[in-house]
Amino acid sequence: MATGTLYMIPCPITDETAPWEVLPEANRRVMAELDYFIVENLRTARRFLSRAALGLQIDTLDLRELNEHTTAGAAVERLLEPLLAGRSAGVISEAGVPGVADPGALVVEAAHRHDIRVVPLVGPSSIILAMMASGLNGQSFAFNGYLPVKGPERLRAIRRYERRAQTEGQTQLFIEAPYRNAKLFAELVEQLQPDTRLLAAVDLTAPTEWIALRTVAEWRRSELPDLQRRPMIFGIG
């Protein structure tokens, strides 16, 4: 029996943007044929599928969770059982593209081991969008996830990424929990070298989207924006 296909289905980064304002029409045709979805969050996945207006009965869909608490092994293998039986599935992140800064990578890795076809669909990625609009080196860049929470470790990480940007020319991207954005941004402006370029990419794809690249010296002379509780990508170059 032929196996099903695992589709990597992007969703909007923000609820302020309707799905088909940021997703290509080709995704609609794929999604409308599926009744099995592996999702990071049940509530947000149901809301996305409902807003996508696919003509599906949301309550009849088979939605199974794969989140940060899921570990590789038997739980992931069970998610693949329908695909091994010939049923296709879609993977949906809580926001943006699945498999990138997202636990969906676990089921993708397992799918490859079982020779299940994996098809990535086009959609918004905050990391790529921030890089595109940054003006920083797009030939070599790294996404580093979250910085350490503890002060000394966080400062060491900031210095390490700055050295890498200066010595290797590699753009360094990272994120923070939205409620800590303002504190981290102030710390970056205080600790980084004056000629280091610092990117702020805020509310990407939302009506309030704001992207700015300045040297740290320039940031020190300007009034810092209100970043609290706003999704944001930081960049150093």
One Martini backbone bead per residue (centre of mass of N, CA, C, O) as a GRO file, in nm:
protein
  237
    1MET     BB    1   0.096   0.036   0.022
    2ALA     BB    2   0.061   0.356  -0.007
    3THR     BB    3   0.162   0.640   0.112
    4GLY     BB    4   0.127   0.926   0.236
    5THR     BB    5   0.126   1.281   0.273
    6LEU     BB    6   0.334   1.545   0.406
    7TYR     BB    7   0.212   1.859   0.487
    8MET     BB    8   0.343   2.190   0.501
    9ILE     BB    9   0.139   2.434   0.674
   10PRO     BB   10   0.089   2.746   0.662
   11CYS     BB   11   0.031   3.036   0.866
   12PRO     BB   12  -0.043   3.299   1.011
   13ILE     BB   13   0.120   3.514   1.234
   14THR     BB   14  -0.154   3.679   1.251
   15ASP     BB   15  -0.492   3.754   1.326
   16GLU     BB   16  -0.494   4.029   1.149
   17THR     BB   17  -0.462   3.811   0.919
   18ALA     BB   18  -0.581   3.674   0.655
   19PRO     BB   19  -0.502   3.391   0.502
   20TRP     BB   20  -0.542   3.501   0.184
   21GLU     BB   21  -0.325   3.739   0.220
   22VAL     BB   22  -0.057   3.518   0.268
   23LEU     BB   23  -0.171   3.284   0.092
   24PRO     BB   24  -0.180   3.063  -0.147
   25GLU     BB   25  -0.414   2.909  -0.343
   26ALA     BB   26  -0.280   2.625  -0.354
   27ASN     BB   27  -0.329   2.555  -0.052
   28ARG     BB   28  -0.635   2.518  -0.054
   29ARG     BB   29  -0.645   2.254  -0.221
   30VAL     BB   30  -0.492   2.081  -0.020
   31MET     BB   31  -0.656   2.130   0.246
   32ALA     BB   32  -0.943   2.033   0.131
   33GLU     BB   33  -0.829   1.713   0.118
   34LEU     BB   34  -0.815   1.711   0.428
   35ASP     BB   35  -0.861   1.522   0.768
   36TYR     BB   36  -0.551   1.542   0.870
   37PHE     BB   37  -0.388   1.693   1.164
   38ILE     BB   38  -0.076   1.828   1.276
   39VAL     BB   39  -0.055   2.015   1.583
   40GLU     BB   40   0.045   2.251   1.815
   41ASN     BB   41  -0.260   2.382   1.840
   42LEU     BB   42  -0.589   2.331   1.858
   43ARG     BB   43  -0.718   2.612   1.871
   44THR     BB   44  -0.557   2.758   1.641
   45ALA     BB   45  -0.618   2.550   1.420
   46ARG     BB   46  -0.925   2.578   1.415
   47ARG     BB   47  -0.926   2.880   1.350
   48PHE     BB   48  -0.775   2.863   1.083
   49LEU     BB   49  -0.962   2.661   0.934
   50SER     BB   50  -1.212   2.838   0.959
   51ARG     BB   51  -1.096   3.101   0.817
   52ALA     BB   52  -1.029   2.945   0.541
   53ALA     BB   53  -1.285   2.831   0.411
   54LEU     BB   54  -1.300   2.498   0.297
   55GLY     BB   55  -1.568   2.323   0.368
   56LEU     BB   56  -1.517   2.212   0.648
   57GLN     BB   57  -1.575   2.002   0.924
   58ILE     BB   58  -1.415   2.062   1.204
   59ASP     BB   59  -1.540   1.837   1.402
   60THR     BB   60  -1.442   1.592   1.190
   61LEU     BB   61  -1.158   1.629   1.238
   62ASP     BB   62  -0.821   1.510   1.264
   63LEU     BB   63  -0.663   1.626   1.561
   64ARG     BB   64  -0.313   1.634   1.648
   65GLU     BB   65  -0.072   1.677   1.888
   66LEU     BB   66   0.243   1.877   1.848
   67ASN     BB   67   0.473   1.969   2.095
   68GLU     BB   68   0.709   2.060   2.334
   69HIS     BB   69   0.622   1.780   2.497
   70THR     BB   70   0.712   1.615   2.266
   71THR     BB   71   0.865   1.306   2.203
   72ALA     BB   72   1.058   1.102   2.069
   73GLY     BB   73   0.881   0.817   1.932
   74ALA     BB   74   0.587   0.673   1.989
   75ALA     BB   75   0.416   0.932   1.952
   76VAL     BB   76   0.516   0.992   1.662
   77GLU     BB   77   0.449   0.720   1.532
   78ARG     BB   78   0.140   0.746   1.569
   79LEU     BB   79   0.108   0.989   1.371
   80LEU     BB   80   0.197   0.794   1.114
   81GLU     BB   81  -0.010   0.565   1.074
   82PRO     BB   82  -0.203   0.691   0.861
   83LEU     BB   83   0.019   0.723   0.640
   84LEU     BB   84   0.094   0.417   0.622
   85ALA     BB   85  -0.223   0.373   0.528
   86GLY     BB   86  -0.262   0.634   0.303
   87ARG     BB   87  -0.284   0.899   0.463
   88SER     BB   88  -0.301   1.231   0.465
   89ALA     BB   89  -0.119   1.528   0.594
   90GLY     BB   90  -0.111   1.817   0.813
   91VAL     BB   91   0.114   2.071   0.922
   92ILE     BB   92   0.062   2.295   1.211
   93SER     BB   93   0.136   2.582   1.337
   94GLU     BB   94   0.077   2.848   1.542
   95ALA     BB   95   0.291   3.012   1.352
   96GLY     BB   96   0.353   2.996   1.038
   97VAL     BB   97   0.602   2.771   0.986
   98PRO     BB   98   0.659   2.449   0.985
   99GLY     BB   99   0.972   2.326   1.134
  100VAL     BB  100   1.034   2.630   1.229
  101ALA     BB  101   1.057   2.686   1.532
  102ASP     BB  102   0.927   2.382   1.560
  103PRO     BB  103   0.798   2.059   1.647
  104GLY     BB  104   0.742   1.937   1.353
  105ALA     BB  105   1.024   1.807   1.299
  106LEU     BB  106   0.971   1.529   1.426
  107VAL     BB  107   0.773   1.414   1.205
  108VAL     BB  108   0.960   1.457   0.963
  109GLU     BB  109   1.192   1.275   1.043
  110ALA     BB  110   1.014   1.019   1.059
  111ALA     BB  111   0.911   1.023   0.768
  112HIS     BB  112   1.186   0.973   0.632
  113ARG     BB  113   1.232   0.690   0.760
  114HIS     BB  114   0.948   0.595   0.597
  115ASP     BB  115   0.927   0.727   0.309
  116ILE     BB  116   0.772   0.991   0.337
  117ARG     BB  117   0.631   1.239   0.182
  118VAL     BB  118   0.749   1.582   0.178
  119VAL     BB  119   0.554   1.897   0.162
  120PRO     BB  120   0.628   2.224   0.113
  121LEU     BB  121   0.464   2.520   0.171
  122VAL     BB  122   0.374   2.835   0.110
  123GLY     BB  123   0.476   3.102   0.347
  124PRO     BB  124   0.501   3.274   0.636
  125SER     BB  125   0.821   3.390   0.769
  126SER     BB  126   0.965   3.576   1.006
  127ILE     BB  127   1.260   3.519   0.943
  128ILE     BB  128   1.260   3.579   0.636
  129LEU     BB  129   1.124   3.855   0.641
  130ALA     BB  130   1.338   3.993   0.815
  131MET     BB  131   1.575   3.937   0.624
  132MET     BB  132   1.466   4.077   0.370
  133ALA     BB  133   1.424   4.370   0.544
  134SER     BB  134   1.721   4.439   0.675
  135GLY     BB  135   2.014   4.470   0.508
  136LEU     BB  136   2.153   4.222   0.569
  137ASN     BB  137   2.321   3.936   0.545
  138GLY     BB  138   2.187   3.683   0.312
  139GLN     BB  139   2.432   3.466   0.273
  140SER     BB  140   2.475   3.480   0.604
  141PHE     BB  141   2.272   3.312   0.848
  142ALA     BB  142   2.125   3.302   1.191
  143PHE     BB  143   1.910   3.113   1.400
  144ASN     BB  144   1.886   3.129   1.778
  145GLY     BB  145   1.635   3.199   1.908
  146TYR     BB  146   1.665   3.208   2.237
  147LEU     BB  147   1.774   3.367   2.493
  148PRO     BB  148   1.888   3.372   2.781
  149VAL     BB  149   1.754   3.460   3.091
  150LYS     BB  150   2.007   3.490   3.228
  151GLY     BB  151   2.211   3.751   3.245
  152PRO     BB  152   2.504   3.635   3.200
  153GLU     BB  153   2.425   3.446   2.963
  154ARG     BB  154   2.302   3.661   2.781
  155LEU     BB  155   2.556   3.837   2.751
  156ARG     BB  156   2.731   3.619   2.623
  157ALA     BB  157   2.552   3.581   2.376
  158ILE     BB  158   2.566   3.865   2.265
  159ARG     BB  159   2.874   3.869   2.228
  160ARG     BB  160   2.890   3.621   2.040
  161TYR     BB  161   2.713   3.732   1.809
  162GLU     BB  162   2.876   3.983   1.753
  163ARG     BB  163   3.142   3.845   1.676
  164ARG     BB  164   3.026   3.686   1.440
  165ALA     BB  165   2.935   3.932   1.276
  166GLN     BB  166   3.223   4.066   1.261
  167THR     BB  167   3.412   3.814   1.168
  168GLU     BB  168   3.192   3.662   0.952
  169GLY     BB  169   2.927   3.825   0.852
  170GLN     BB  170   2.694   3.702   1.028
  171THR     BB  171   2.376   3.698   1.071
  172GLN     BB  172   2.183   3.758   1.378
  173LEU     BB  173   1.903   3.580   1.493
  174PHE     BB  174   1.626   3.653   1.727
  175ILE     BB  175   1.423   3.592   2.019
  176GLU     BB  176   1.138   3.684   2.233
  177ALA     BB  177   0.938   3.730   2.467
  178PRO     BB  178   0.719   3.983   2.438
  179TYR     BB  179   0.739   4.079   2.752
  180ARG     BB  180   1.081   4.113   2.696
  181ASN     BB  181   1.159   4.309   2.467
  182ALA     BB  182   1.231   4.583   2.597
  183LYS     BB  183   1.460   4.482   2.776
  184LEU     BB  184   1.640   4.364   2.554
  185PHE     BB  185   1.672   4.611   2.374
  186ALA     BB  186   1.808   4.786   2.590
  187GLU     BB  187   2.048   4.593   2.629
  188LEU     BB  188   2.159   4.605   2.343
  189VAL     BB  189   2.207   4.914   2.333
  190GLU     BB  190   2.409   4.903   2.576
  191GLN     BB  191   2.619   4.650   2.487
  192LEU     BB  192   2.673   4.722   2.215
  193GLN     BB  193   2.834   4.840   1.965
  194PRO     BB  194   2.799   5.135   1.798
  195ASP     BB  195   2.849   4.991   1.493
  196THR     BB  196   2.630   4.806   1.536
  197ARG     BB  197   2.370   4.642   1.386
  198LEU     BB  198   2.011   4.686   1.457
  199LEU     BB  199   1.723   4.485   1.447
  200ALA     BB  200   1.364   4.565   1.402
  201ALA     BB  201   1.090   4.319   1.380
  202VAL     BB  202   0.747   4.408   1.382
  203ASP     BB  203   0.452   4.276   1.316
  204LEU     BB  204   0.446   4.076   1.092
  205THR     BB  205   0.181   4.135   0.854
  206ALA     BB  206   0.069   4.360   1.006
  207PRO     BB  207  -0.057   4.678   1.027
  208THR     BB  208   0.190   4.734   1.256
  209GLU     BB  209   0.429   4.713   1.096
  210TRP     BB  210   0.791   4.723   1.194
  211ILE     BB  211   1.106   4.827   1.035
  212ALA     BB  212   1.451   4.853   1.167
  213LEU     BB  213   1.782   4.993   1.081
  214ARG     BB  214   2.054   5.045   1.314
  215THR     BB  215   2.271   5.172   1.491
  216VAL     BB  216   2.344   5.188   1.813
  217ALA     BB  217   2.405   5.489   1.816
  218GLU     BB  218   2.127   5.565   1.692
  219TRP     BB  219   1.949   5.438   1.909
  220ARG     BB  220   2.063   5.617   2.147
  221ARG     BB  221   1.938   5.891   2.001
  222SER     BB  222   1.665   5.751   2.022
  223GLU     BB  223   1.343   5.662   2.053
  224LEU     BB  224   1.209   5.398   2.179
  225PRO     BB  225   0.996   5.172   2.109
  226ASP     BB  226   0.701   4.997   2.153
  227LEU     BB  227   0.752   4.635   2.229
  228GLN     BB  228   0.544   4.533   2.408
  229ARG     BB  229   0.379   4.250   2.319
  230ARG     BB  230   0.545   4.213   2.040
  231PRO     BB  231   0.624   4.056   1.779
  232MET     BB  232   0.983   3.964   1.735
  233ILE     BB  233   1.282   4.042   1.549
  234PHE     BB  234   1.622   4.005   1.590
  235GLY     BB  235   1.928   4.185   1.474
  236ILE     BB  236   2.277   4.122   1.383
  237GLY     BB  237   2.552   4.314   1.179
   0.00000   0.00000   0.00000
